[in-house]
mmCIF file of C-alpha atoms in Angstrom:
data_model
loop_
_atom_site.group_PDB
_atom_site.id
_atom_site.type_symbol
_atom_site.label_atom_id
_atom_site.label_comp_id
_atom_site.label_asym_id
_atom_site.label_seq_id
_atom_site.Cartn_x
_atom_site.Cartn_y
_atom_site.Cartn_z
ATOM 1 C CA UNK A 1 67.267 59.147 -110.209
ATOM 2 C CA UNK A 2 64.302 59.025 -112.239
ATOM 3 C CA UNK A 3 64.065 54.954 -112.044
ATOM 4 C CA UNK A 4 64.964 54.971 -108.050
ATOM 5 C CA UNK A 5 61.632 56.869 -107.531
ATOM 6 C CA UNK A 6 59.703 54.540 -109.671
ATOM 7 C CA UNK A 7 60.953 51.890 -108.377
ATOM 8 C CA UNK A 8 60.191 53.453 -104.818
ATOM 9 C CA UNK A 9 56.377 54.212 -106.050
ATOM 10 C CA UNK A 10 55.932 50.579 -107.362
ATOM 11 C CA UNK A 11 56.600 49.131 -104.298
ATOM 12 C CA UNK A 12 54.098 51.288 -102.376
ATOM 13 C CA UNK A 13 51.910 50.432 -104.706
ATOM 14 C CA UNK A 14 52.258 46.695 -104.750
ATOM 15 C CA UNK A 15 52.208 46.928 -100.407
ATOM 16 C CA UNK A 16 48.831 49.021 -101.126
ATOM 17 C CA UNK A 17 47.802 46.287 -103.328
ATOM 18 C CA UNK A 18 48.952 43.593 -101.153
ATOM 19 C CA UNK A 19 47.166 45.203 -98.222
ATOM 20 C CA UNK A 20 43.850 45.846 -100.323
ATOM 21 C CA UNK A 21 43.491 42.225 -100.779
ATOM 22 C CA UNK A 22 43.972 41.278 -97.065
ATOM 23 C CA UNK A 23 41.302 43.728 -96.348
ATOM 24 C CA UNK A 24 38.932 42.318 -98.714
ATOM 25 C CA UNK A 25 39.707 38.886 -97.829
ATOM 26 C CA UNK A 26 39.094 39.835 -94.090
ATOM 27 C CA UNK A 27 35.815 41.480 -95.302
ATOM 28 C CA UNK A 28 34.455 38.330 -97.045
ATOM 29 C CA UNK A 29 35.413 36.635 -93.593
ATOM 30 C CA UNK A 30 33.940 38.383 -91.222
ATOM 31 C CA UNK A 31 30.663 38.626 -93.755
ATOM 32 C CA UNK A 32 30.429 34.918 -94.062
ATOM 33 C CA UNK A 33 31.074 34.856 -89.984
ATOM 34 C CA UNK A 34 28.346 37.547 -89.828
ATOM 35 C CA UNK A 35 26.086 35.528 -91.898
ATOM 36 C CA UNK A 36 26.816 32.403 -90.205
ATOM 37 C CA UNK A 37 25.611 34.376 -86.562
ATOM 38 C CA UNK A 38 22.782 35.842 -88.130
ATOM 39 C CA UNK A 39 21.808 32.282 -89.308
ATOM 40 C CA UNK A 40 22.456 31.297 -85.590
ATOM 41 C CA UNK A 41 20.438 33.775 -84.228
ATOM 42 C CA UNK A 42 17.618 32.892 -86.587
ATOM 43 C CA UNK A 43 17.703 29.511 -85.398
ATOM 44 C CA UNK A 44 18.037 30.364 -81.846
ATOM 45 C CA UNK A 45 14.842 32.661 -82.122
ATOM 46 C CA UNK A 46 13.230 30.098 -83.697
ATOM 47 C CA UNK A 47 14.045 27.940 -80.285
ATOM 48 C CA UNK A 48 13.001 30.541 -77.985
ATOM 49 C CA UNK A 49 9.760 30.973 -79.747
ATOM 50 C CA UNK A 50 9.220 27.137 -79.755
ATOM 51 C CA UNK A 51 10.224 27.287 -75.717
ATOM 52 C CA UNK A 52 7.744 30.060 -75.261
ATOM 53 C CA UNK A 53 4.688 27.768 -77.280
ATOM 54 C CA UNK A 54 5.610 25.049 -75.008
ATOM 55 C CA UNK A 55 5.924 27.498 -71.781
ATOM 56 C CA UNK A 56 2.129 28.849 -72.831
ATOM 57 C CA UNK A 57 0.890 25.004 -73.396
ATOM 58 C CA UNK A 58 2.094 23.986 -69.616
ATOM 59 C CA UNK A 59 0.604 27.375 -68.109
ATOM 60 C CA UNK A 60 -2.413 26.263 -69.899
ATOM 61 C CA UNK A 61 -2.580 22.609 -68.478
ATOM 62 C CA UNK A 62 -1.192 23.881 -65.221
ATOM 63 C CA UNK A 63 -4.304 26.155 -65.088
ATOM 64 C CA UNK A 64 -6.612 23.132 -65.971
ATOM 65 C CA UNK A 65 -4.996 21.334 -63.407
ATOM 66 C CA UNK A 66 -5.882 24.089 -60.716
ATOM 67 C CA UNK A 67 -9.521 23.914 -62.051
ATOM 68 C CA UNK A 68 -9.740 20.531 -61.705
ATOM 69 C CA UNK A 69 -8.371 20.781 -57.939
ATOM 70 C CA UNK A 70 -10.536 23.272 -57.387
ATOM 71 C CA UNK A 71 -13.121 21.435 -58.332
ATOM 72 C CA UNK A 72 -12.192 18.540 -55.993
ATOM 73 C CA UNK A 73 -12.367 20.674 -53.630
ATOM 74 C CA UNK A 74 -15.615 22.172 -53.802
ATOM 75 C CA UNK A 75 -16.817 18.438 -54.040
ATOM 76 C CA UNK A 76 -15.239 17.389 -50.913
ATOM 77 C CA UNK A 77 -16.530 20.671 -48.673
ATOM 78 C CA UNK A 78 -19.870 19.914 -50.487
ATOM 79 C CA UNK A 79 -19.470 16.221 -48.977
ATOM 80 C CA UNK A 80 -18.239 17.462 -45.623
ATOM 81 C CA UNK A 81 -21.058 19.787 -45.236
ATOM 82 C CA UNK A 82 -23.492 16.525 -46.238
ATOM 83 C CA UNK A 83 -22.051 14.817 -43.295
ATOM 84 C CA UNK A 84 -22.018 17.205 -40.992
ATOM 85 C CA UNK A 85 -25.634 17.629 -41.738
ATOM 86 C CA UNK A 86 -26.607 14.152 -41.225
ATOM 87 C CA UNK A 87 -24.527 13.998 -38.124
ATOM 88 C CA UNK A 88 -26.542 16.912 -36.815
ATOM 89 C CA UNK A 89 -29.631 15.677 -38.046
ATOM 90 C CA UNK A 90 -28.963 12.453 -36.415
ATOM 91 C CA UNK A 91 -27.908 13.927 -33.358
ATOM 92 C CA UNK A 92 -31.160 15.747 -32.769
ATOM 93 C CA UNK A 93 -33.316 12.430 -33.752
ATOM 94 C CA UNK A 94 -31.170 10.984 -30.445
ATOM 95 C CA UNK A 95 -31.596 14.073 -28.438
ATOM 96 C CA UNK A 96 -35.491 13.737 -28.984
ATOM 97 C CA UNK A 97 -35.363 10.138 -28.074
ATOM 98 C CA UNK A 98 -33.248 10.953 -24.783
ATOM 99 C CA UNK A 99 -35.759 13.650 -23.827
ATOM 100 C CA UNK A 100 -38.897 11.723 -24.365
ATOM 101 C CA UNK A 101 -37.346 8.718 -22.762
ATOM 102 C CA UNK A 102 -36.568 11.393 -19.799
ATOM 103 C CA UNK A 103 -39.951 12.731 -19.757
ATOM 104 C CA UNK A 104 -41.385 8.833 -19.661
ATOM 105 C CA UNK A 105 -38.964 8.283 -16.625
ATOM 106 C CA UNK A 106 -39.826 11.156 -14.890
ATOM 107 C CA UNK A 107 -43.717 10.313 -15.359
ATOM 108 C CA UNK A 108 -43.371 6.846 -13.916
ATOM 109 C CA UNK A 109 -40.808 8.008 -10.918
ATOM 110 C CA UNK A 110 -43.543 10.739 -10.417
ATOM 111 C CA UNK A 111 -46.375 8.038 -10.105
ATOM 112 C CA UNK A 112 -44.292 5.321 -8.268
ATOM 113 C CA UNK A 113 -43.337 8.582 -6.003
ATOM 114 C CA UNK A 114 -47.166 8.918 -5.433
ATOM 115 C CA UNK A 115 -47.745 5.287 -4.673
ATOM 116 C CA UNK A 116 -45.238 5.434 -2.087
ATOM 117 C CA UNK A 117 -46.339 8.449 -0.554
ATOM 118 C CA UNK A 118 -49.931 6.781 -0.096
ATOM 119 C CA UNK A 119 -48.379 3.571 1.062
ATOM 120 C CA UNK A 120 -46.120 5.768 3.616
ATOM 121 C CA UNK A 121 -49.457 7.784 4.039
ATOM 122 C CA UNK A 122 -51.162 4.554 5.245
ATOM 123 C CA UNK A 123 -48.425 2.968 7.341
ATOM 124 C CA UNK A 124 -47.973 6.370 9.134
ATOM 125 C CA UNK A 125 -51.518 6.344 10.019
ATOM 126 C CA UNK A 126 -51.672 2.562 10.947
ATOM 127 C CA UNK A 127 -48.456 3.291 13.168
ATOM 128 C CA UNK A 128 -50.207 6.565 14.585
ATOM 129 C CA UNK A 129 -53.508 4.167 15.449
ATOM 130 C CA UNK A 130 -51.142 1.696 16.899
ATOM 131 C CA UNK A 131 -49.572 4.162 19.369
ATOM 132 C CA UNK A 132 -52.637 5.602 20.111
ATOM 133 C CA UNK A 133 -54.026 2.134 21.485
ATOM 134 C CA UNK A 134 -50.453 1.598 23.315
ATOM 135 C CA UNK A 135 -50.722 4.554 24.950
ATOM 136 C CA UNK A 136 -54.694 3.927 26.190
ATOM 137 C CA UNK A 137 -52.972 1.002 27.683
ATOM 138 C CA UNK A 138 -51.035 0.444 30.482
ATOM 139 C CA UNK A 139 -47.979 -1.973 29.808
ATOM 140 C CA UNK A 140 -46.754 -3.171 32.802
ATOM 141 C CA UNK A 141 -42.982 -3.743 32.540
ATOM 142 C CA UNK A 142 -42.553 -5.495 36.038
ATOM 143 C CA UNK A 143 -44.683 -8.320 34.613
ATOM 144 C CA UNK A 144 -42.611 -8.352 31.228
ATOM 145 C CA UNK A 145 -38.658 -8.670 32.338
ATOM 146 C CA UNK A 146 -37.933 -9.720 28.783
ATOM 147 C CA UNK A 147 -39.805 -6.712 27.036
ATOM 148 C CA UNK A 148 -37.909 -4.591 29.359
ATOM 149 C CA UNK A 149 -34.117 -5.877 28.519
ATOM 150 C CA UNK A 150 -34.974 -5.237 25.187
ATOM 151 C CA UNK A 151 -35.035 -1.883 25.651
ATOM 152 C CA UNK A 152 -32.586 -1.631 27.440
ATOM 153 C CA UNK A 153 -28.918 -0.772 25.373
ATOM 154 C CA UNK A 154 -26.302 -2.807 25.714
ATOM 155 C CA UNK A 155 -23.280 -0.657 27.342
ATOM 156 C CA UNK A 156 -20.351 0.499 25.159
ATOM 157 C CA UNK A 157 -16.815 -0.640 25.751
ATOM 158 C CA UNK A 158 -13.476 1.286 26.302
ATOM 159 C CA UNK A 159 -10.083 0.639 24.391
ATOM 160 C CA UNK A 160 -6.793 2.124 25.715
ATOM 161 C CA UNK A 161 -4.246 -0.148 23.541
ATOM 162 C CA UNK A 162 -2.965 -2.328 26.458
ATOM 163 C CA UNK A 163 -5.853 -5.610 25.293
ATOM 164 C CA UNK A 164 -6.136 -7.027 21.999
ATOM 165 C CA UNK A 165 -7.343 -4.603 19.477
ATOM 166 C CA UNK A 166 -8.779 -7.382 17.382
ATOM 167 C CA UNK A 167 -10.948 -8.813 20.445
ATOM 168 C CA UNK A 168 -12.087 -5.185 21.199
ATOM 169 C CA UNK A 169 -13.413 -4.846 17.444
ATOM 170 C CA UNK A 170 -15.153 -7.930 17.501
ATOM 171 C CA UNK A 171 -16.960 -6.986 21.217
ATOM 172 C CA UNK A 172 -17.631 -3.373 19.534
ATOM 173 C CA UNK A 173 -19.499 -4.793 16.194
ATOM 174 C CA UNK A 174 -21.579 -7.154 18.244
ATOM 175 C CA UNK A 175 -22.447 -4.131 20.914
ATOM 176 C CA UNK A 176 -23.200 -2.035 17.728
ATOM 177 C CA UNK A 177 -25.287 -4.849 16.129
ATOM 178 C CA UNK A 178 -27.408 -4.899 18.990
ATOM 179 C CA UNK A 179 -27.965 -1.570 19.787
ATOM 180 C CA UNK A 180 -28.676 -0.575 15.964
ATOM 181 C CA UNK A 181 -26.483 1.945 15.777
ATOM 182 C CA UNK A 182 -25.949 3.547 12.277
ATOM 183 C CA UNK A 183 -22.486 4.736 11.097
ATOM 184 C CA UNK A 184 -22.674 8.236 12.428
ATOM 185 C CA UNK A 185 -23.252 6.828 15.980
ATOM 186 C CA UNK A 186 -20.456 3.900 15.537
ATOM 187 C CA UNK A 187 -18.451 6.962 14.828
ATOM 188 C CA UNK A 188 -19.252 8.782 18.050
ATOM 189 C CA UNK A 189 -19.030 5.366 20.226
ATOM 190 C CA UNK A 190 -15.761 4.415 18.998
ATOM 191 C CA UNK A 191 -14.306 7.771 19.638
ATOM 192 C CA UNK A 192 -15.486 7.970 22.841
ATOM 193 C CA UNK A 193 -14.193 4.403 24.013
ATOM 194 C CA UNK A 194 -10.773 5.316 23.226
ATOM 195 C CA UNK A 195 -8.433 5.502 26.253
ATOM 196 C CA UNK A 196 -4.263 6.472 26.514
ATOM 197 C CA UNK A 197 -2.334 5.599 23.904
ATOM 198 C CA UNK A 198 -5.540 4.703 21.754
ATOM 199 C CA UNK A 199 -7.027 7.919 21.936
ATOM 200 C CA UNK A 200 -3.466 9.797 20.778
ATOM 201 C CA UNK A 201 -4.107 7.795 17.213
ATOM 202 C CA UNK A 202 -6.895 10.758 16.705
ATOM 203 C CA UNK A 203 -4.259 13.278 16.630
ATOM 204 C CA UNK A 204 -2.924 11.664 13.289
ATOM 205 C CA UNK A 205 -6.106 11.681 11.324
ATOM 206 C CA UNK A 206 -7.105 14.961 9.595
ATOM 207 C CA UNK A 207 -10.345 17.091 11.227
ATOM 208 C CA UNK A 208 -12.186 16.153 8.212
ATOM 209 C CA UNK A 209 -11.948 12.411 8.279
ATOM 210 C CA UNK A 210 -12.662 12.396 12.107
ATOM 211 C CA UNK A 211 -16.779 11.507 11.332
ATOM 212 C CA UNK A 212 -15.073 8.375 8.858
ATOM 213 C CA UNK A 213 -15.491 5.246 10.785
ATOM 214 C CA UNK A 214 -13.058 3.759 8.284
ATOM 215 C CA UNK A 215 -10.108 5.851 8.653
ATOM 216 C CA UNK A 216 -10.340 5.747 12.234
ATOM 217 C CA UNK A 217 -10.313 1.590 11.869
ATOM 218 C CA UNK A 218 -7.452 1.328 9.813
ATOM 219 C CA UNK A 219 -5.602 3.971 11.918
ATOM 220 C CA UNK A 220 -5.941 1.776 15.086
ATOM 221 C CA UNK A 221 -5.458 -1.745 12.784
ATOM 222 C CA UNK A 222 -2.089 -0.024 11.924
ATOM 223 C CA UNK A 223 -1.194 0.952 15.833
ATOM 224 C CA UNK A 224 -2.188 -1.708 17.551
ATOM 225 C CA UNK A 225 -3.255 -4.542 15.210
ATOM 226 C CA UNK A 226 -1.974 -8.124 14.966
ATOM 227 C CA UNK A 227 -1.591 -8.230 11.334
ATOM 228 C CA UNK A 228 2.571 -7.862 11.921
ATOM 229 C CA UNK A 229 2.694 -10.373 14.570
ATOM 230 C CA UNK A 230 1.912 -13.225 11.946
ATOM 231 C CA UNK A 231 5.071 -14.577 11.359
ATOM 232 C CA UNK A 232 5.857 -14.485 14.882
ATOM 233 C CA UNK A 233 2.855 -16.691 16.151
ATOM 234 C CA UNK A 234 3.380 -19.059 13.608
ATOM 235 C CA UNK A 235 6.790 -19.431 14.808
ATOM 236 C CA UNK A 236 6.043 -20.080 18.264
ATOM 237 C CA UNK A 237 3.156 -22.082 16.920
ATOM 238 C CA UNK A 238 6.267 -24.676 15.029
ATOM 239 C CA UNK A 239 8.145 -24.243 18.632
ATOM 240 C CA UNK A 240 5.140 -25.160 21.074
ATOM 241 C CA UNK A 241 5.440 -27.825 23.423
ATOM 242 C CA UNK A 242 3.164 -29.401 26.012
ATOM 243 C CA UNK A 243 4.936 -28.178 29.178
ATOM 244 C CA UNK A 244 5.663 -29.968 32.489
ATOM 245 C CA UNK A 245 2.716 -30.579 34.486
ATOM 246 C CA UNK A 246 0.459 -28.810 31.608
ATOM 247 C CA UNK A 247 -3.027 -30.861 30.500
ATOM 248 C CA UNK A 248 -3.731 -31.424 27.321
ATOM 249 C CA UNK A 249 -6.640 -29.295 27.484
ATOM 250 C CA UNK A 250 -4.956 -26.461 28.216
ATOM 251 C CA UNK A 251 -2.021 -27.410 25.515
ATOM 252 C CA UNK A 252 -4.898 -27.403 22.504
ATOM 253 C CA UNK A 253 -6.548 -24.281 23.965
ATOM 254 C CA UNK A 254 -3.312 -22.115 23.389
ATOM 255 C CA UNK A 255 -2.796 -24.436 19.956
ATOM 256 C CA UNK A 256 -6.392 -22.691 19.048
ATOM 257 C CA UNK A 257 -5.352 -19.430 20.238
ATOM 258 C CA UNK A 258 -1.973 -19.151 18.250
ATOM 259 C CA UNK A 259 -4.004 -20.315 15.174
ATOM 260 C CA UNK A 260 -6.561 -17.937 15.325
ATOM 261 C CA UNK A 261 -3.689 -15.792 15.447
ATOM 262 C CA UNK A 262 -1.434 -16.951 12.799
ATOM 263 C CA UNK A 263 -4.095 -18.484 10.153
ATOM 264 C CA UNK A 264 -6.607 -16.328 10.731
ATOM 265 C CA UNK A 265 -7.014 -15.759 6.681
ATOM 266 C CA UNK A 266 -7.036 -19.286 5.864
ATOM 267 C CA UNK A 267 -10.257 -21.514 5.323
ATOM 268 C CA UNK A 268 -11.428 -23.136 8.104
ATOM 269 C CA UNK A 269 -10.819 -26.956 7.334
ATOM 270 C CA UNK A 270 -7.114 -25.938 6.234
ATOM 271 C CA UNK A 271 -6.524 -24.075 10.109
ATOM 272 C CA UNK A 272 -8.667 -26.999 11.472
ATOM 273 C CA UNK A 273 -6.201 -29.913 9.891
ATOM 274 C CA UNK A 274 -3.147 -27.879 10.849
ATOM 275 C CA UNK A 275 -4.198 -27.202 14.319
ATOM 276 C CA UNK A 276 -4.305 -31.105 14.623
ATOM 277 C CA UNK A 277 -0.891 -31.199 13.253
ATOM 278 C CA UNK A 278 0.747 -28.315 15.622
ATOM 279 C CA UNK A 279 -0.980 -30.265 18.866
ATOM 280 C CA UNK A 280 0.243 -33.610 18.074
ATOM 281 C CA UNK A 281 3.478 -32.305 17.194
ATOM 282 C CA UNK A 282 3.434 -30.494 20.896
ATOM 283 C CA UNK A 283 2.128 -33.761 22.933
ATOM 284 C CA UNK A 284 5.254 -34.397 25.447
ATOM 285 C CA UNK A 285 4.507 -38.084 26.096
ATOM 286 C CA UNK A 286 6.028 -39.918 23.038
ATOM 287 C CA UNK A 287 3.605 -42.758 23.185
ATOM 288 C CA UNK A 288 0.398 -40.609 23.480
ATOM 289 C CA UNK A 289 1.894 -38.479 20.362
ATOM 290 C CA UNK A 290 2.571 -41.224 18.603
ATOM 291 C CA UNK A 291 -0.455 -43.313 18.668
ATOM 292 C CA UNK A 292 -2.246 -40.067 18.214
ATOM 293 C CA UNK A 293 -0.641 -39.465 14.933
ATOM 294 C CA UNK A 294 -1.363 -42.815 13.566
ATOM 295 C CA UNK A 295 -4.942 -41.649 14.337
ATOM 296 C CA UNK A 296 -4.668 -38.972 11.342
ATOM 297 C CA UNK A 297 -7.227 -36.599 13.429
ATOM 298 C CA UNK A 298 -8.706 -34.098 10.631
ATOM 299 C CA UNK A 299 -9.715 -31.657 13.374
ATOM 300 C CA UNK A 300 -8.088 -30.326 16.836
ATOM 301 C CA UNK A 301 -10.836 -31.703 18.663
ATOM 302 C CA UNK A 302 -10.587 -34.930 17.493
ATOM 303 C CA UNK A 303 -6.984 -35.266 18.311
ATOM 304 C CA UNK A 304 -7.539 -33.999 21.911
ATOM 305 C CA UNK A 305 -10.217 -36.214 22.452
ATOM 306 C CA UNK A 306 -8.108 -39.491 21.086
ATOM 307 C CA UNK A 307 -4.972 -38.106 23.088
ATOM 308 C CA UNK A 308 -6.884 -38.002 26.362
ATOM 309 C CA UNK A 309 -8.479 -41.387 25.759
ATOM 310 C CA UNK A 310 -4.968 -42.942 25.452
ATOM 311 C CA UNK A 311 -3.567 -41.012 28.332
ATOM 312 C CA UNK A 312 -6.180 -42.405 30.409
ATOM 313 C CA UNK A 313 -5.998 -45.968 29.009
ATOM 314 C CA UNK A 314 -2.476 -45.605 29.746
ATOM 315 C CA UNK A 315 -3.294 -44.768 33.426
ATOM 316 C CA UNK A 316 -5.944 -47.493 34.137
ATOM 317 C CA UNK A 317 -3.060 -49.908 33.131
ATOM 318 C CA UNK A 318 -0.308 -48.722 35.393
ATOM 319 C CA UNK A 319 -3.083 -48.410 37.810
ATOM 320 C CA UNK A 320 -4.253 -51.766 37.070
ATOM 321 C CA UNK A 321 -0.193 -53.088 37.034
ATOM 322 C CA UNK A 322 0.069 -51.489 40.758
ATOM 323 C CA UNK A 323 -3.501 -52.837 41.844
ATOM 324 C CA UNK A 324 -2.440 -56.610 40.390
ATOM 325 C CA UNK A 325 0.757 -56.606 42.178
ATOM 326 C CA UNK A 326 -0.604 -55.503 45.665
ATOM 327 C CA UNK A 327 -3.609 -57.822 45.238
ATOM 328 C CA UNK A 328 -0.966 -60.861 44.434
ATOM 329 C CA UNK A 329 0.531 -59.712 48.005
ATOM 330 C CA UNK A 330 -2.236 -59.581 49.731
ATOM 331 C CA UNK A 331 -4.110 -62.518 48.075
ATOM 332 C CA UNK A 332 -7.324 -59.902 47.767
ATOM 333 C CA UNK A 333 -9.379 -58.018 45.372
ATOM 334 C CA UNK A 334 -9.933 -60.404 42.329
ATOM 335 C CA UNK A 335 -12.875 -58.992 41.618
ATOM 336 C CA UNK A 336 -11.309 -55.585 40.888
ATOM 337 C CA UNK A 337 -8.676 -57.032 38.824
ATOM 338 C CA UNK A 338 -11.390 -58.339 36.679
ATOM 339 C CA UNK A 339 -13.230 -54.822 36.191
ATOM 340 C CA UNK A 340 -10.001 -53.004 35.430
ATOM 341 C CA UNK A 341 -8.788 -56.125 32.964
ATOM 342 C CA UNK A 342 -12.023 -55.265 31.047
ATOM 343 C CA UNK A 343 -11.710 -51.634 30.874
ATOM 344 C CA UNK A 344 -8.168 -52.097 30.155
ATOM 345 C CA UNK A 345 -9.272 -54.311 27.050
ATOM 346 C CA UNK A 346 -11.878 -51.913 25.724
ATOM 347 C CA UNK A 347 -9.387 -49.394 25.415
ATOM 348 C CA UNK A 348 -7.063 -51.857 23.777
ATOM 349 C CA UNK A 349 -9.433 -52.870 21.457
ATOM 350 C CA UNK A 350 -10.325 -49.155 20.689
ATOM 351 C CA UNK A 351 -6.593 -48.077 20.007
ATOM 352 C CA UNK A 352 -5.943 -51.103 17.567
ATOM 353 C CA UNK A 353 -8.733 -50.123 15.494
ATOM 354 C CA UNK A 354 -7.833 -46.658 14.959
ATOM 355 C CA UNK A 355 -4.374 -48.322 14.227
ATOM 356 C CA UNK A 356 -5.718 -50.629 11.701
ATOM 357 C CA UNK A 357 -8.042 -47.912 10.116
ATOM 358 C CA UNK A 358 -4.418 -45.785 9.406
ATOM 359 C CA UNK A 359 -2.871 -48.949 7.505
ATOM 360 C CA UNK A 360 -6.009 -49.502 5.336
ATOM 361 C CA UNK A 361 -5.902 -45.853 4.254
ATOM 362 C CA UNK A 362 -4.933 -45.056 1.167
ATOM 363 C CA UNK A 363 -0.903 -44.122 -0.162
ATOM 364 C CA UNK A 364 -0.768 -40.597 0.111
ATOM 365 C CA UNK A 365 0.828 -38.424 -2.935
ATOM 366 C CA UNK A 366 4.756 -39.541 -2.949
ATOM 367 C CA UNK A 367 5.515 -35.756 -4.294
ATOM 368 C CA UNK A 368 3.596 -34.362 -0.542
ATOM 369 C CA UNK A 369 6.472 -32.475 1.230
ATOM 370 C CA UNK A 370 7.056 -33.012 5.138
ATOM 371 C CA UNK A 371 7.084 -29.407 6.873
ATOM 372 C CA UNK A 372 9.265 -30.782 9.308
ATOM 373 C CA UNK A 373 12.195 -32.504 7.934
ATOM 374 C CA UNK A 374 11.551 -31.061 4.118
ATOM 375 C CA UNK A 375 11.518 -34.385 2.620
ATOM 376 C CA UNK A 376 9.189 -36.063 0.077
ATOM 377 C CA UNK A 377 6.384 -38.554 0.677
ATOM 378 C CA UNK A 378 4.832 -37.934 3.740
ATOM 379 C CA UNK A 379 3.089 -35.208 5.915
ATOM 380 C CA UNK A 380 4.681 -33.412 8.986
ATOM 381 C CA UNK A 381 2.069 -35.695 11.395
ATOM 382 C CA UNK A 382 3.556 -38.785 9.647
ATOM 383 C CA UNK A 383 7.014 -37.746 9.784
ATOM 384 C CA UNK A 384 9.061 -40.208 12.206
ATOM 385 C CA UNK A 385 12.165 -37.725 12.297
ATOM 386 C CA UNK A 386 13.070 -36.786 16.052
ATOM 387 C CA UNK A 387 13.582 -33.192 16.671
ATOM 388 C CA UNK A 388 15.860 -31.768 19.070
ATOM 389 C CA UNK A 389 13.371 -30.532 21.175
ATOM 390 C CA UNK A 390 11.753 -33.906 21.604
ATOM 391 C CA UNK A 391 14.809 -35.428 22.231
ATOM 392 C CA UNK A 392 15.352 -33.119 25.185
#
């Protein structure tokens, strides 16, 4: 019984010793880990101290940078202030110069005004003197009809929209110039000259613009002007043909009228050349037309003169042949026949000289285009193409 208890006690002591040994090992291990932790904490404190020192150095550098930037800003402000002061000084100098120039100009203007005033006073004195002399000297207007005519104004016109606005405007400008109207009088005369539908145009013009001459003329031009009929007149020119019984003079007059309406904006030399071409195209007699085209007239007047000469020559030739046949039958009138032959020979020589002159003229530009047949190499007056109107 005693041995069993001893053994049990010894077993308990052994377990206790084993437990103490383990506790000792654990304590030693904990001490070692604590020692390592203290060492790591010490290192961390040293690193944190180094970081604080670096942060302190960075703060010092940032402070230096801020001070440097502040100094630079102060320097820029100083430069701006200097520039501002310089600009202000320049402005004051310019203002001073301008003011001096203004004063100089005012002085010169004042001197000029005084001089002009003196001259005006002298002129007024001369006019007063001449007026008094004229008042003292009687004038016989009956003995001087030219003077009486010069003092009588030209009567104004009326426009009702039924006649040509362009013609009325030309006549109105002539009357205005003859009467010496100023702008205000021109407006008044133009407004009072309107009748009927022409006067109704004033209703579409604002009341504050009824004293403006250009506004009123533009409104009348838009309503009654011929500018929108330009294409119509050009078409009429192209299709114009001499009517049966119509003389060449009447045809030329009508062509000239249509030209002034269709090509008013063209230069005069171009209008002359076009008028000659349209006149030749409108001639009814093919022989006269061909002969006049060969003459190559540069203007309407020359084309008309030559075509009339050619027609006269044809008439004389026909009359001569008729007279010659009658005289052959009667056996009389040889002297008249010789006169007709001489006149016919003279006219034929004139025609041949024009034809020869046409053949000797230099060749035209091969790139030129005919307005009649749209082919290149010749112009409209030299075109040999027969239009449908000519065939009829």
